[in-house]
């Protein structure tokens, strides 16, 4: 089996004449946790669906787990766990019936044992007879996650798996992902959460259907080359508004009682910050190193899209 | 993705079929209202028709057009008025007037006695009494018509005495000519109840499977289903099989009611009936399933179901006699499962038919089933595109 689990090239998909995913390439090595980021409507779900054979790309090719994405999607489906963004289990089946249904479809042995185990892990053993539709949003997510892992897939495609899930459950979830990763399970996970993005080994960033960034997480700040300044002291709001209106400032983020202003052009940024100091003599300014937080706010804000 | 080839369409694991079947069964059981409708529908329809059948037709409004006014015709009119079968609501002066009342439903019968009736009667020319009947309620009309004949006999009998006694010999010296309007076939109760089975099965089986896939698409569960290794054929078999059971329950209900309430004798081969009804149920399920592969929403599926349902009633021989329809209508009728089933069920239930007698309608049913199934399988979208 190849060591590159996802290797797709030039995936393209249009809806109604509009290119929603445009010549998308991705290589994900075995065991990696790959983060998939991008603003709403950027094409993440569409890409994931093409990778697992749920949408037919209009052009492009590739292999997933060594199988051709275009012609061998059944083989891919047997080995992939796909968690949809929208809850797609049966609301009129009980929690247990849903898991059993999935387990049967994958032809799993020791079905009862696995379902029991999954319910145990989920902490839903007592509520297994409850209808899935009656679960709260976060619990539905957790059930869906359990369902897509029940057949021990080699590749997990998770589309915003933790949306609406509480912090403790999210932590548990990421612990589990890392455990799977250590066993050689590969994960491609889309997320809008910064704290989750930083936990990924690598990150692919997509906007308007185009991949704009694809790098190991640790290398991203350097790759983006973001400069930062810290502005503290009153009046904060006026300073913030002024910064937002200035050239050279790509990102203004509030961190408690201070503002972090970031930009790719160091001189333009400094000029803008000094202009604020001039107008508001009481504020303190100091250069800072733009960390992951700033970088990801910057990414998440969609600032990287060079089209629009 | 490669174009689906037949071998890859016929790929099948019974374990996955069973998974889908079980899931569908549980969902069906939980969907109480729908399940109740499927069980109640045959009972309701039969009871509704049952009332029409069991009511002795009495006091049906009639309009009389008298072109003759003599002792015999007056005696006939008097007997008619006295009878409980028809009520004479008007005497029409012109035939247009009488026709209009028939059309509007003010009268169910138009009885015309032509000019010179008595004179021609005496001469032995067998004049006609014309009866135009609104046969849209065939049972009621049929009952009243035979009643009118009896009334005529009783009314004229005392007149044919003495010098006219030669008129009492042999066949009646007049002729009653009946024009059935609106339902020329004049379907009888025995005809209706077995045929009703075909209508009930078409309605429920097609309707329920027409949303089989669209419901999954609308609820978003299709995405999850398609992400599993389940095959199109497995989905098809698994999703339709539970409704074979529902169909069987409906058949049992109709059979029980037909024999207990309507005393319809089952004259033919029960095995032949079972084979035919199974094929018919399967064909309807495939028809519905095919709709669900075409429709994008449940609403569309319902509309398409009615689109199928109308010709099933109008062009199948249920409403109008098949032989009297124009060629194009018959061609459409032949393509509908219910047309063949109606022929089979009437033959088997009423005409003592066995398997060999119905073969000519059995194989078209099987062919329709095969074609619909194949089409549905090929139409099944394996992706969300
Ligand atoms: N079936 C479809 N038909 C038409 N347009 C679609 C379809 N699916 C997606 N789109 C469009 O494609 C674009 C990308 O959608 P997609 O769901 O892939 O985005 P996303 O990155 O997953 O967004 P989000 O973060 O909101 O989940 C959107 O503009 C969406 O409207
Ligand atoms: Mg999405």
XYZ file of C-alpha atoms and ligand atoms in Angstrom:
725
model
C 0.000 0.000 0.000
C 1.299 3.376 -0.936
C 2.396 5.710 1.774
C 0.501 8.598 0.240
C -3.070 8.015 1.265
C -4.669 10.862 -0.630
C -3.089 11.896 -3.878
C -5.451 13.914 -6.030
C -4.529 16.215 -8.857
C -6.472 18.930 -10.591
C -9.868 18.148 -9.071
C -12.376 20.567 -10.541
C -16.101 20.899 -9.946
C -18.622 23.467 -11.125
C -22.184 24.089 -10.043
C -24.311 26.075 -12.423
C -21.328 27.167 -14.496
C -19.426 28.470 -11.451
C -16.165 26.751 -10.549
C -16.596 25.787 -6.936
C -13.392 23.789 -6.734
C -10.693 24.691 -9.192
C -7.732 22.454 -10.040
C -7.315 21.211 -6.507
C -4.211 19.151 -5.665
C -3.640 17.389 -2.389
C -1.153 14.864 -1.076
C -1.715 13.447 2.353
C 0.788 10.949 3.777
C -0.275 7.963 5.873
C -0.976 8.745 9.500
C -1.101 12.497 8.972
C -3.704 14.785 10.459
C -4.410 17.225 7.697
C -6.406 20.329 8.463
C -8.654 21.699 5.775
C -9.413 25.369 6.233
C -11.271 28.013 4.347
C -14.123 30.459 4.702
C -17.779 29.445 4.232
C -18.566 28.407 0.712
C -14.928 28.051 -0.273
C -15.389 24.476 -1.487
C -14.226 22.295 1.410
C -17.273 20.051 1.511
C -17.295 19.751 -2.265
C -13.637 18.706 -2.273
C -14.122 16.114 0.451
C -17.109 14.685 -1.419
C -15.013 14.309 -4.551
C -12.272 12.577 -2.603
C -14.666 9.917 -1.308
C -16.527 9.454 -4.571
C -19.760 11.206 -3.630
C -19.350 13.793 -6.340
C -17.978 13.207 -9.767
C -15.214 15.685 -10.571
C -15.523 17.190 -14.030
C -11.799 16.966 -14.445
C -8.849 15.796 -12.437
C -7.666 12.435 -11.258
C -6.063 10.770 -8.329
C -5.812 7.882 -5.944
C -7.168 7.461 -2.488
C -5.685 4.589 -0.479
C -4.186 3.448 -3.764
C -7.563 3.236 -5.523
C -8.592 5.379 -8.435
C -11.025 8.098 -7.314
C -12.891 7.970 -10.595
C -13.343 4.254 -11.111
C -12.852 2.509 -7.789
C -15.016 4.517 -5.463
C -16.655 1.412 -3.972
C -13.283 0.132 -2.783
C -12.541 3.571 -1.394
C -15.876 3.744 0.400
C -15.208 0.452 2.159
C -12.052 1.874 3.721
C -13.033 5.451 4.388
C -14.988 6.912 7.255
C -16.787 10.024 6.067
C -18.514 12.273 8.513
C -20.865 14.667 6.772
C -21.115 18.275 7.771
C -24.873 18.049 8.171
C -26.202 15.267 10.383
C -27.047 12.458 8.003
C -27.960 9.532 10.205
C -31.597 8.506 10.589
C -33.464 10.636 13.079
C -36.266 8.099 13.280
C -33.928 5.267 14.195
C -32.558 4.841 17.682
C -28.908 5.474 18.461
C -28.204 1.777 18.526
C -30.195 1.033 15.363
C -28.186 3.646 13.487
C -24.895 2.123 14.553
C -26.122 -1.375 13.772
C -27.300 -0.298 10.349
C -23.887 1.107 9.495
C -22.124 -1.926 10.949
C -24.286 -4.238 8.836
C -23.612 -2.260 5.668
C -19.881 -2.661 6.183
C -20.368 -6.343 6.845
C -18.583 -6.188 10.176
C -17.968 -9.251 12.273
C -18.606 -9.123 16.046
C -21.268 -6.549 15.308
C -22.900 -6.447 18.723
C -19.562 -6.196 20.432
C -18.466 -3.293 18.256
C -21.732 -1.454 18.669
C -21.606 -1.989 22.431
C -18.053 -0.706 22.470
C -18.914 2.351 20.400
C -21.855 3.141 22.689
C -19.604 2.678 25.697
C -16.957 5.008 24.270
C -19.581 7.563 23.425
C -21.097 7.338 26.858
C -24.460 6.672 25.283
C -24.909 3.097 26.441
C -27.825 4.027 28.706
C -29.568 6.050 26.014
C -29.054 3.617 23.151
C -32.781 3.103 22.619
C -33.430 6.826 22.262
C -34.219 8.147 18.791
C -31.246 9.855 17.194
C -33.441 12.807 16.234
C -34.035 13.545 19.911
C -30.336 14.095 20.635
C -28.954 17.590 21.109
C -26.832 19.032 18.306
C -23.510 18.268 19.959
C -24.517 14.722 20.786
C -25.625 14.161 17.228
C -22.148 15.155 16.090
C -20.608 12.723 18.530
C -22.876 9.926 17.371
C -22.064 10.652 13.731
C -18.391 10.528 14.558
C -18.765 7.187 16.287
C -20.751 5.885 13.308
C -18.090 6.807 10.787
C -15.383 5.133 12.843
C -17.169 1.892 13.607
C -15.672 0.009 10.676
C -12.140 1.071 11.627
C -11.415 2.987 8.432
C -7.917 3.683 7.215
C -8.844 7.194 6.238
C -11.134 9.588 8.051
C -12.736 12.404 6.110
C -14.303 14.651 8.691
C -16.307 17.664 7.614
C -16.474 20.055 10.552
C -16.838 17.189 12.995
C -16.788 19.317 16.119
C -19.154 22.094 15.083
C -21.322 22.762 18.089
C -19.480 20.311 20.313
C -18.486 21.416 23.811
C -14.783 21.974 24.643
C -14.372 18.854 26.747
C -15.824 16.629 24.025
C -13.665 18.368 21.462
C -10.590 17.657 23.517
C -11.599 13.998 23.808
C -12.209 13.911 20.100
C -8.787 15.275 19.250
C -7.137 12.869 21.671
C -8.867 10.066 19.815
C -7.750 11.404 16.437
C -4.160 11.519 17.611
C -4.432 7.973 18.938
C -5.740 6.788 15.574
C -3.005 8.720 13.836
C -0.386 6.907 15.878
C -1.906 3.634 14.652
C -1.543 4.782 11.060
C -5.027 6.158 10.437
C -4.994 9.219 8.222
C -7.331 12.143 8.841
C -8.465 14.992 6.656
C -10.515 17.320 8.794
C -12.175 20.587 7.915
C -12.647 23.060 10.703
C -13.320 26.665 11.513
C -11.706 26.406 14.947
C -8.280 27.921 15.363
C -7.365 25.730 18.311
C -8.072 22.682 16.174
C -6.152 23.969 13.191
C -2.971 24.292 15.224
C -3.262 20.656 16.272
C -3.011 19.459 12.681
C 0.278 18.276 11.198
C -0.351 20.141 7.991
C -2.872 22.566 6.707
C -4.437 23.141 3.327
C -6.216 26.436 2.965
C -8.814 26.978 0.277
C -10.690 30.117 -0.778
C -13.039 30.495 -3.722
C -12.249 26.963 -4.786
C -8.523 27.576 -5.096
C -5.931 26.191 -2.769
C -3.910 29.124 -1.531
C -1.753 27.488 1.083
C -0.571 23.962 1.819
C 2.182 23.503 4.350
C 3.199 21.876 7.599
C 1.502 23.797 10.370
C 4.798 24.825 11.972
C 6.026 26.368 8.743
C 2.954 28.463 8.124
C 3.790 31.660 10.075
C 7.071 31.913 8.286
C 5.471 31.151 4.944
C 2.868 33.797 5.337
C 5.387 36.257 6.747
C 3.066 38.232 8.916
C 4.333 41.170 10.970
C 2.599 42.353 14.077
C 2.222 45.287 16.428
C 0.615 45.488 19.791
C -1.478 48.538 20.676
C -2.626 48.965 24.244
C -4.295 51.729 26.250
C -7.324 53.942 25.806
C -9.222 54.729 23.656
C -9.074 51.266 22.122
C -12.112 51.443 19.887
C -11.024 54.561 18.027
C -7.562 53.088 17.493
C -9.086 49.889 16.174
C -11.332 51.733 13.734
C -8.451 53.827 12.548
C -6.261 50.768 12.003
C -8.965 48.959 10.121
C -9.217 51.868 7.726
C -5.477 52.094 7.134
C -3.507 50.648 4.257
C -0.976 47.988 5.134
C -3.057 46.555 7.975
C -4.422 43.165 6.947
C -5.734 42.098 10.298
C -6.872 43.826 13.459
C -7.666 41.502 16.312
C -8.756 42.246 19.868
C -6.934 40.315 22.564
C -8.570 41.423 25.808
C -7.388 44.950 26.532
C -5.034 45.169 23.611
C -5.161 45.163 19.836
C -2.913 43.170 17.572
C -2.455 44.683 14.140
C -0.851 42.502 11.491
C 0.194 42.950 7.914
C 2.427 41.437 5.286
C 4.125 44.715 4.450
C 6.270 45.623 7.462
C 6.887 49.289 6.569
C 3.283 50.037 5.630
C 2.140 48.396 8.847
C 4.570 50.390 10.968
C 3.500 53.617 9.262
C -0.152 52.877 10.027
C 0.550 52.026 13.654
C 2.658 55.139 14.173
C -0.132 57.246 12.689
C -2.453 55.835 15.332
C 0.066 56.688 18.066
C 0.194 60.223 16.686
C -3.554 60.600 16.839
C -3.957 58.848 20.185
C -0.855 59.791 22.202
C -2.011 57.781 25.235
C -1.771 54.388 23.584
C 1.339 52.272 23.844
C 2.688 50.538 20.795
C 5.261 47.758 20.443
C 6.229 45.340 17.685
C 5.383 41.697 18.351
C 5.957 38.419 16.632
C 2.785 37.312 14.892
C 2.019 33.930 16.440
C -0.294 31.112 15.433
C -3.255 32.889 16.842
C -2.827 35.917 14.635
C -1.974 33.773 11.647
C -5.092 31.712 12.020
C -7.372 34.614 12.638
C -5.811 36.025 9.525
C -6.491 32.790 7.605
C -9.964 32.315 8.986
C -10.948 35.865 8.190
C -10.522 34.966 4.552
C -7.905 37.670 4.127
C -5.830 35.376 1.978
C -8.277 35.409 -0.879
C -6.679 37.401 -3.595
C -9.726 37.334 -5.826
C -13.021 38.574 -4.406
C -16.938 7.197 -12.472
C -17.529 4.535 -15.060
C -20.922 4.163 -16.625
C -22.813 1.498 -14.696
C -22.568 -1.837 -16.442
C -25.031 -4.608 -15.806
C -22.752 -7.022 -13.938
C -21.711 -4.245 -11.642
C -25.345 -3.290 -11.170
C -26.217 -6.849 -10.207
C -23.480 -6.946 -7.593
C -25.162 -7.993 -4.384
C -24.611 -8.888 -0.754
C -27.639 -10.257 1.057
C -26.264 -8.992 4.343
C -26.455 -5.422 3.068
C -29.875 -6.041 1.532
C -30.978 -7.239 4.946
C -29.468 -4.158 6.587
C -31.476 -1.849 4.351
C -34.592 -3.999 4.696
C -34.410 -3.971 8.472
C -33.860 -0.239 8.622
C -36.769 0.386 6.280
C -38.999 -1.910 8.317
C -38.212 -0.061 11.532
C -38.799 3.300 9.879
C -42.090 2.097 8.425
C -43.237 0.862 11.813
C -42.317 4.185 13.416
C -44.167 6.157 10.781
C -47.524 5.313 12.346
C -49.750 7.661 10.337
C -48.515 6.374 6.984
C -48.746 2.797 8.131
C -52.269 3.360 9.373
C -53.288 4.909 6.072
C -51.926 1.934 4.168
C -54.021 -0.428 6.273
C -57.108 1.769 6.510
C -57.242 2.682 2.831
C -58.530 -0.688 1.564
C -61.080 -0.917 4.337
C -62.296 2.608 3.716
C -62.555 2.210 -0.023
C -64.367 -1.065 0.253
C -66.819 0.282 2.775
C -67.484 3.352 0.656
C -68.126 1.214 -2.385
C -69.947 -1.211 -0.178
C -72.567 1.354 0.707
C -73.162 2.059 -2.950
C -73.488 -1.639 -3.621
C -75.636 -2.558 -0.665
C -78.126 0.218 -0.998
C -81.208 -0.999 -2.816
C -81.736 1.663 -5.366
C -84.910 3.432 -4.378
C -86.574 6.714 -5.180
C -84.228 7.609 -7.977
C -85.422 10.782 -9.655
C -86.798 10.280 -13.155
C -88.121 12.638 -15.770
C -90.742 11.437 -18.198
C -91.211 12.729 -21.704
C -94.708 11.840 -22.902
C -95.428 12.131 -26.591
C -98.530 10.015 -26.257
C -101.444 10.323 -23.965
C -103.620 7.274 -23.986
C -105.040 4.814 -21.411
C -102.103 2.414 -21.625
C -99.382 4.996 -21.269
C -101.265 6.621 -18.427
C -101.504 3.287 -16.674
C -97.751 2.812 -17.116
C -97.072 6.251 -15.715
C -99.332 5.597 -12.750
C -97.521 2.355 -11.954
C -94.184 4.093 -12.226
C -95.277 6.800 -9.794
C -96.547 4.194 -7.405
C -93.317 2.193 -7.486
C -90.657 2.877 -4.931
C -87.801 2.522 -7.374
C -88.191 5.771 -9.192
C -89.780 9.073 -8.345
C -91.135 10.994 -11.256
C -89.872 14.465 -10.619
C -91.060 16.121 -13.829
C -92.891 15.653 -17.073
C -90.734 17.101 -19.839
C -92.408 18.874 -22.719
C -89.427 18.669 -25.045
C -86.640 16.136 -25.219
C -84.075 18.937 -24.664
C -85.671 19.664 -21.336
C -85.436 16.021 -20.332
C -81.820 15.721 -21.509
C -80.839 18.815 -19.567
C -82.263 17.387 -16.358
C -80.373 14.163 -16.919
C -77.127 16.002 -17.512
C -77.476 18.218 -14.479
C -78.228 15.233 -12.297
C -81.719 16.450 -11.376
C -82.945 13.195 -12.813
C -81.170 9.832 -13.068
C -83.492 8.557 -15.767
C -85.178 9.983 -18.780
C -88.102 7.846 -19.853
C -89.508 8.702 -23.297
C -92.660 7.330 -24.784
C -92.777 8.132 -28.483
C -95.705 9.457 -30.449
C -98.111 6.826 -31.777
C -96.939 4.339 -29.160
C -100.327 2.865 -28.464
C -101.379 2.701 -32.078
C -98.218 0.851 -33.061
C -98.481 -1.356 -30.018
C -101.909 -2.538 -31.044
C -100.697 -3.185 -34.569
C -97.928 -5.384 -33.176
C -95.098 -3.174 -34.407
C -93.254 -3.362 -31.055
C -92.764 0.357 -30.383
C -89.918 1.418 -28.164
C -89.890 2.876 -24.709
C -86.616 4.777 -24.518
C -84.815 4.935 -21.219
C -81.683 7.009 -20.888
C -79.939 6.163 -17.629
C -77.216 8.022 -15.826
C -75.037 5.015 -15.221
C -72.197 6.874 -13.538
C -73.438 5.047 -10.482
C -73.728 1.754 -12.318
C -75.060 -0.259 -9.461
C -77.917 2.053 -8.680
C -78.754 2.463 -12.339
C -78.700 -1.256 -13.016
C -81.067 -2.021 -10.165
C -83.558 0.637 -11.153
C -83.544 -0.362 -14.816
C -84.638 -3.879 -14.124
C -87.239 -2.438 -11.769
C -88.621 -0.272 -14.571
C -88.962 -3.313 -16.777
C -90.957 -5.072 -14.136
C -93.135 -2.018 -13.591
C -93.869 -1.884 -17.298
C -94.898 -5.524 -17.344
C -97.210 -5.093 -14.394
C -98.682 -1.877 -15.766
C -99.448 -3.213 -19.213
C -100.651 -6.687 -18.207
C -104.200 -5.630 -17.229
C -104.499 -3.649 -20.480
C -103.735 -6.658 -22.635
C -107.026 -8.346 -22.043
C -110.076 -9.082 -24.105
C -109.587 -8.030 -27.688
C -105.934 -7.173 -27.011
C -105.134 -10.482 -25.337
C -102.993 -11.462 -28.321
C -100.485 -8.861 -27.057
C -99.925 -10.839 -23.870
C -98.534 -13.790 -25.771
C -94.839 -14.372 -26.245
C -92.458 -11.496 -25.928
C -93.740 -8.123 -24.758
C -95.304 -6.155 -27.624
C -93.084 -3.201 -26.835
C -89.371 -2.856 -26.567
C -87.512 -1.150 -23.763
C -84.344 0.390 -25.157
C -81.825 1.481 -22.607
C -79.081 3.958 -23.227
C -76.592 3.941 -20.432
C -74.957 7.270 -20.243
C -71.571 7.998 -18.624
C -70.669 4.393 -17.923
C -71.599 2.288 -20.889
C -70.039 -0.846 -19.454
C -72.435 -0.890 -16.567
C -69.937 -2.413 -14.143
C -71.485 -4.515 -11.456
C -70.562 -5.080 -7.869
C -68.777 -8.306 -8.629
C -66.735 -6.498 -11.162
C -65.898 -3.589 -8.911
C -64.623 -5.249 -5.781
C -61.860 -7.357 -7.369
C -60.903 -4.400 -9.532
C -60.793 -2.235 -6.472
C -57.960 -4.405 -5.234
C -55.956 -3.317 -8.259
C -56.707 0.335 -7.636
C -55.869 0.175 -3.943
C -52.586 -1.615 -4.560
C -51.583 0.783 -7.325
C -52.325 3.772 -5.190
C -50.550 2.695 -2.013
C -47.637 0.737 -3.443
C -46.623 3.389 -5.954
C -47.137 6.229 -3.531
C -45.131 4.720 -0.716
C -42.103 3.725 -2.790
C -42.126 6.910 -4.842
C -40.628 8.682 -1.852
C -38.208 5.872 -0.980
C -35.154 7.692 -2.272
C -36.403 11.258 -2.372
C -37.057 11.132 1.341
C -33.440 10.162 1.951
C -32.269 12.949 -0.303
C -34.487 15.528 1.355
C -33.515 14.527 4.865
C -29.834 14.483 3.916
C -29.426 10.827 4.854
C -28.614 9.979 1.236
C -25.141 11.410 1.660
C -24.373 8.979 4.428
C -25.977 6.062 2.615
C -23.980 6.728 -0.548
C -20.773 7.012 1.456
C -21.168 3.383 2.536
C -20.352 0.507 0.203
C -24.035 -0.292 -0.356
C -24.930 -1.126 -3.984
C -27.908 0.183 -5.974
C -29.552 -3.236 -6.251
C -29.229 -3.776 -2.510
C -30.899 -0.460 -1.808
C -33.662 -1.290 -4.247
C -34.443 -4.723 -2.867
C -34.011 -3.700 0.738
C -36.198 -0.656 0.406
C -39.089 -2.240 -1.483
C -39.370 -5.621 0.247
C -41.049 -4.340 3.427
C -43.891 -3.025 1.304
C -44.527 -6.442 -0.224
C -45.669 -7.272 3.284
C -47.927 -4.231 3.382
C -49.356 -5.217 0.012
C -50.036 -8.715 1.315
C -51.937 -7.277 4.274
C -54.017 -5.152 1.918
C -54.774 -8.152 -0.284
C -55.873 -10.133 2.754
C -58.139 -7.318 3.902
C -59.778 -6.986 0.505
C -60.253 -10.733 0.165
C -61.816 -11.045 3.581
C -64.149 -8.111 3.070
C -65.019 -9.276 -0.445
C -66.086 -12.703 0.711
C -67.672 -11.792 4.036
C -69.357 -8.515 3.177
C -70.028 -8.780 -0.535
C -70.281 -12.567 -0.752
C -68.130 -12.583 -3.837
C -67.347 -16.168 -4.764
C -63.718 -16.957 -5.507
C -64.140 -19.297 -8.434
C -60.680 -19.707 -9.967
C -57.252 -20.923 -8.947
C -55.940 -19.315 -5.788
C -52.371 -20.122 -6.752
C -52.799 -18.274 -10.023
C -54.178 -15.348 -8.069
C -51.232 -15.384 -5.650
C -48.689 -15.400 -8.444
C -50.464 -12.608 -10.276
C -50.935 -10.430 -7.228
C -47.284 -10.859 -6.218
C -46.088 -9.847 -9.671
C -48.502 -6.937 -9.617
C -47.324 -5.692 -6.231
C -43.690 -5.955 -7.316
C -44.388 -4.113 -10.560
C -46.069 -1.289 -8.656
C -43.209 -1.112 -6.171
C -40.751 -0.823 -9.054
C -42.886 1.839 -10.661
C -42.829 3.847 -7.450
C -39.143 3.244 -6.983
C -38.466 4.406 -10.509
C -40.346 7.603 -9.710
C -38.185 8.095 -6.650
C -35.044 7.900 -8.787
C -36.422 10.646 -11.021
C -38.114 12.992 -8.551
C -35.938 15.489 -6.728
C -38.378 16.206 -3.926
C -41.134 14.321 -2.162
C -43.597 16.822 -3.587
C -42.515 15.964 -7.119
C -42.771 12.281 -6.298
C -46.375 12.733 -5.169
C -47.244 14.633 -8.312
C -45.712 11.933 -10.486
C -47.634 9.299 -8.560
C -50.901 11.018 -9.411
C -49.704 11.333 -12.953
C -49.524 7.526 -13.018
C -52.673 7.048 -11.004
C -55.021 8.840 -13.385
C -54.358 6.681 -16.448
C -54.388 3.662 -14.145
C -58.009 4.415 -13.383
C -59.092 5.800 -16.731
C -57.237 3.671 -19.265
C -56.998 0.318 -17.529
C -60.530 -0.860 -18.076
C -61.516 0.030 -14.529
C -63.700 2.956 -15.547
C -64.391 2.392 -19.225
C -64.487 -0.842 -21.159
C -61.013 -1.438 -22.546
C -62.182 -2.648 -25.951
C -64.129 0.533 -26.583
C -61.103 2.812 -26.117
C -59.175 4.339 -29.012
C -55.965 2.621 -30.050
C -53.616 5.114 -28.409
C -55.441 4.816 -25.095
C -55.294 1.057 -25.272
C -51.567 1.229 -25.984
C -51.031 3.259 -22.831
C -53.301 0.910 -20.948
C -51.295 -2.152 -22.009
C -48.175 -0.591 -20.525
C -49.798 -0.173 -17.110
C -49.524 -3.047 -14.652
C -53.078 -2.539 -13.430
C -54.599 -3.230 -16.867
C -53.241 -6.754 -16.875
C -54.016 -7.282 -13.237
C -57.644 -6.247 -13.699
C -58.103 -8.788 -16.464
C -56.444 -11.470 -14.413
C -58.307 -10.776 -11.221
C -61.716 -10.664 -12.925
C -61.007 -13.893 -14.696
C -59.649 -15.656 -11.682
C -62.205 -14.459 -9.194
C -65.310 -14.577 -11.363
C -64.610 -16.803 -14.321
C -62.951 -19.852 -12.781
C -59.660 -19.171 -14.510
C -56.489 -21.110 -13.745
C -52.833 -20.365 -14.341
C -52.991 -21.293 -18.018
C -55.921 -18.971 -18.672
C -54.138 -15.929 -17.319
C -50.743 -16.578 -18.886
C -51.444 -14.067 -21.620
C -51.615 -11.319 -19.012
C -49.077 -12.780 -16.634
C -46.079 -12.452 -18.900
C -46.733 -8.794 -19.781
C -46.880 -8.149 -16.041
C -43.536 -9.887 -15.591
C -42.085 -7.954 -18.500
C -43.260 -4.628 -17.088
C -41.717 -5.571 -13.751
C -38.400 -6.397 -15.393
C -38.304 -3.238 -17.477
C -39.234 -0.980 -14.564
C -36.698 -2.648 -12.286
C -33.900 -2.321 -14.807
C -34.753 1.299 -15.521
C -34.829 2.137 -11.819
C -31.506 0.455 -11.287
C -29.914 2.376 -14.113
C -31.442 5.646 -12.971
C -30.122 5.257 -9.438
C -27.680 8.058 -8.792
C -24.578 6.767 -7.119
C -23.335 10.268 -6.456
C -24.867 13.454 -5.122
C -24.491 15.215 -8.479
N -25.132 20.618 -4.893
C -24.798 21.906 -5.108
N -25.426 22.612 -6.066
C -25.101 23.901 -6.302
N -24.164 24.568 -5.641
C -23.494 23.931 -4.666
C -23.782 22.572 -4.355
N -22.973 22.190 -3.350
C -22.216 23.266 -3.056
N -22.519 24.309 -3.839
C -21.868 25.620 -3.825
O -20.499 25.414 -3.878
C -19.831 26.337 -3.047
C -18.904 25.589 -2.128
O -19.679 24.877 -1.218
P -19.062 23.944 -0.103
O -20.199 23.346 0.634
O -18.088 23.027 -0.717
O -18.312 24.996 0.803
P -17.625 24.784 2.227
O -16.237 25.236 2.104
O -17.843 23.411 2.698
O -18.421 25.826 3.119
P -18.808 25.739 4.679
O -17.627 26.182 5.461
O -19.920 26.721 4.800
O -19.219 24.358 4.965
C -20.890 27.149 -2.350
O -20.980 28.382 -2.994
C -22.133 26.363 -2.540
O -23.220 27.224 -2.684
Mg -18.796 22.597 4.197
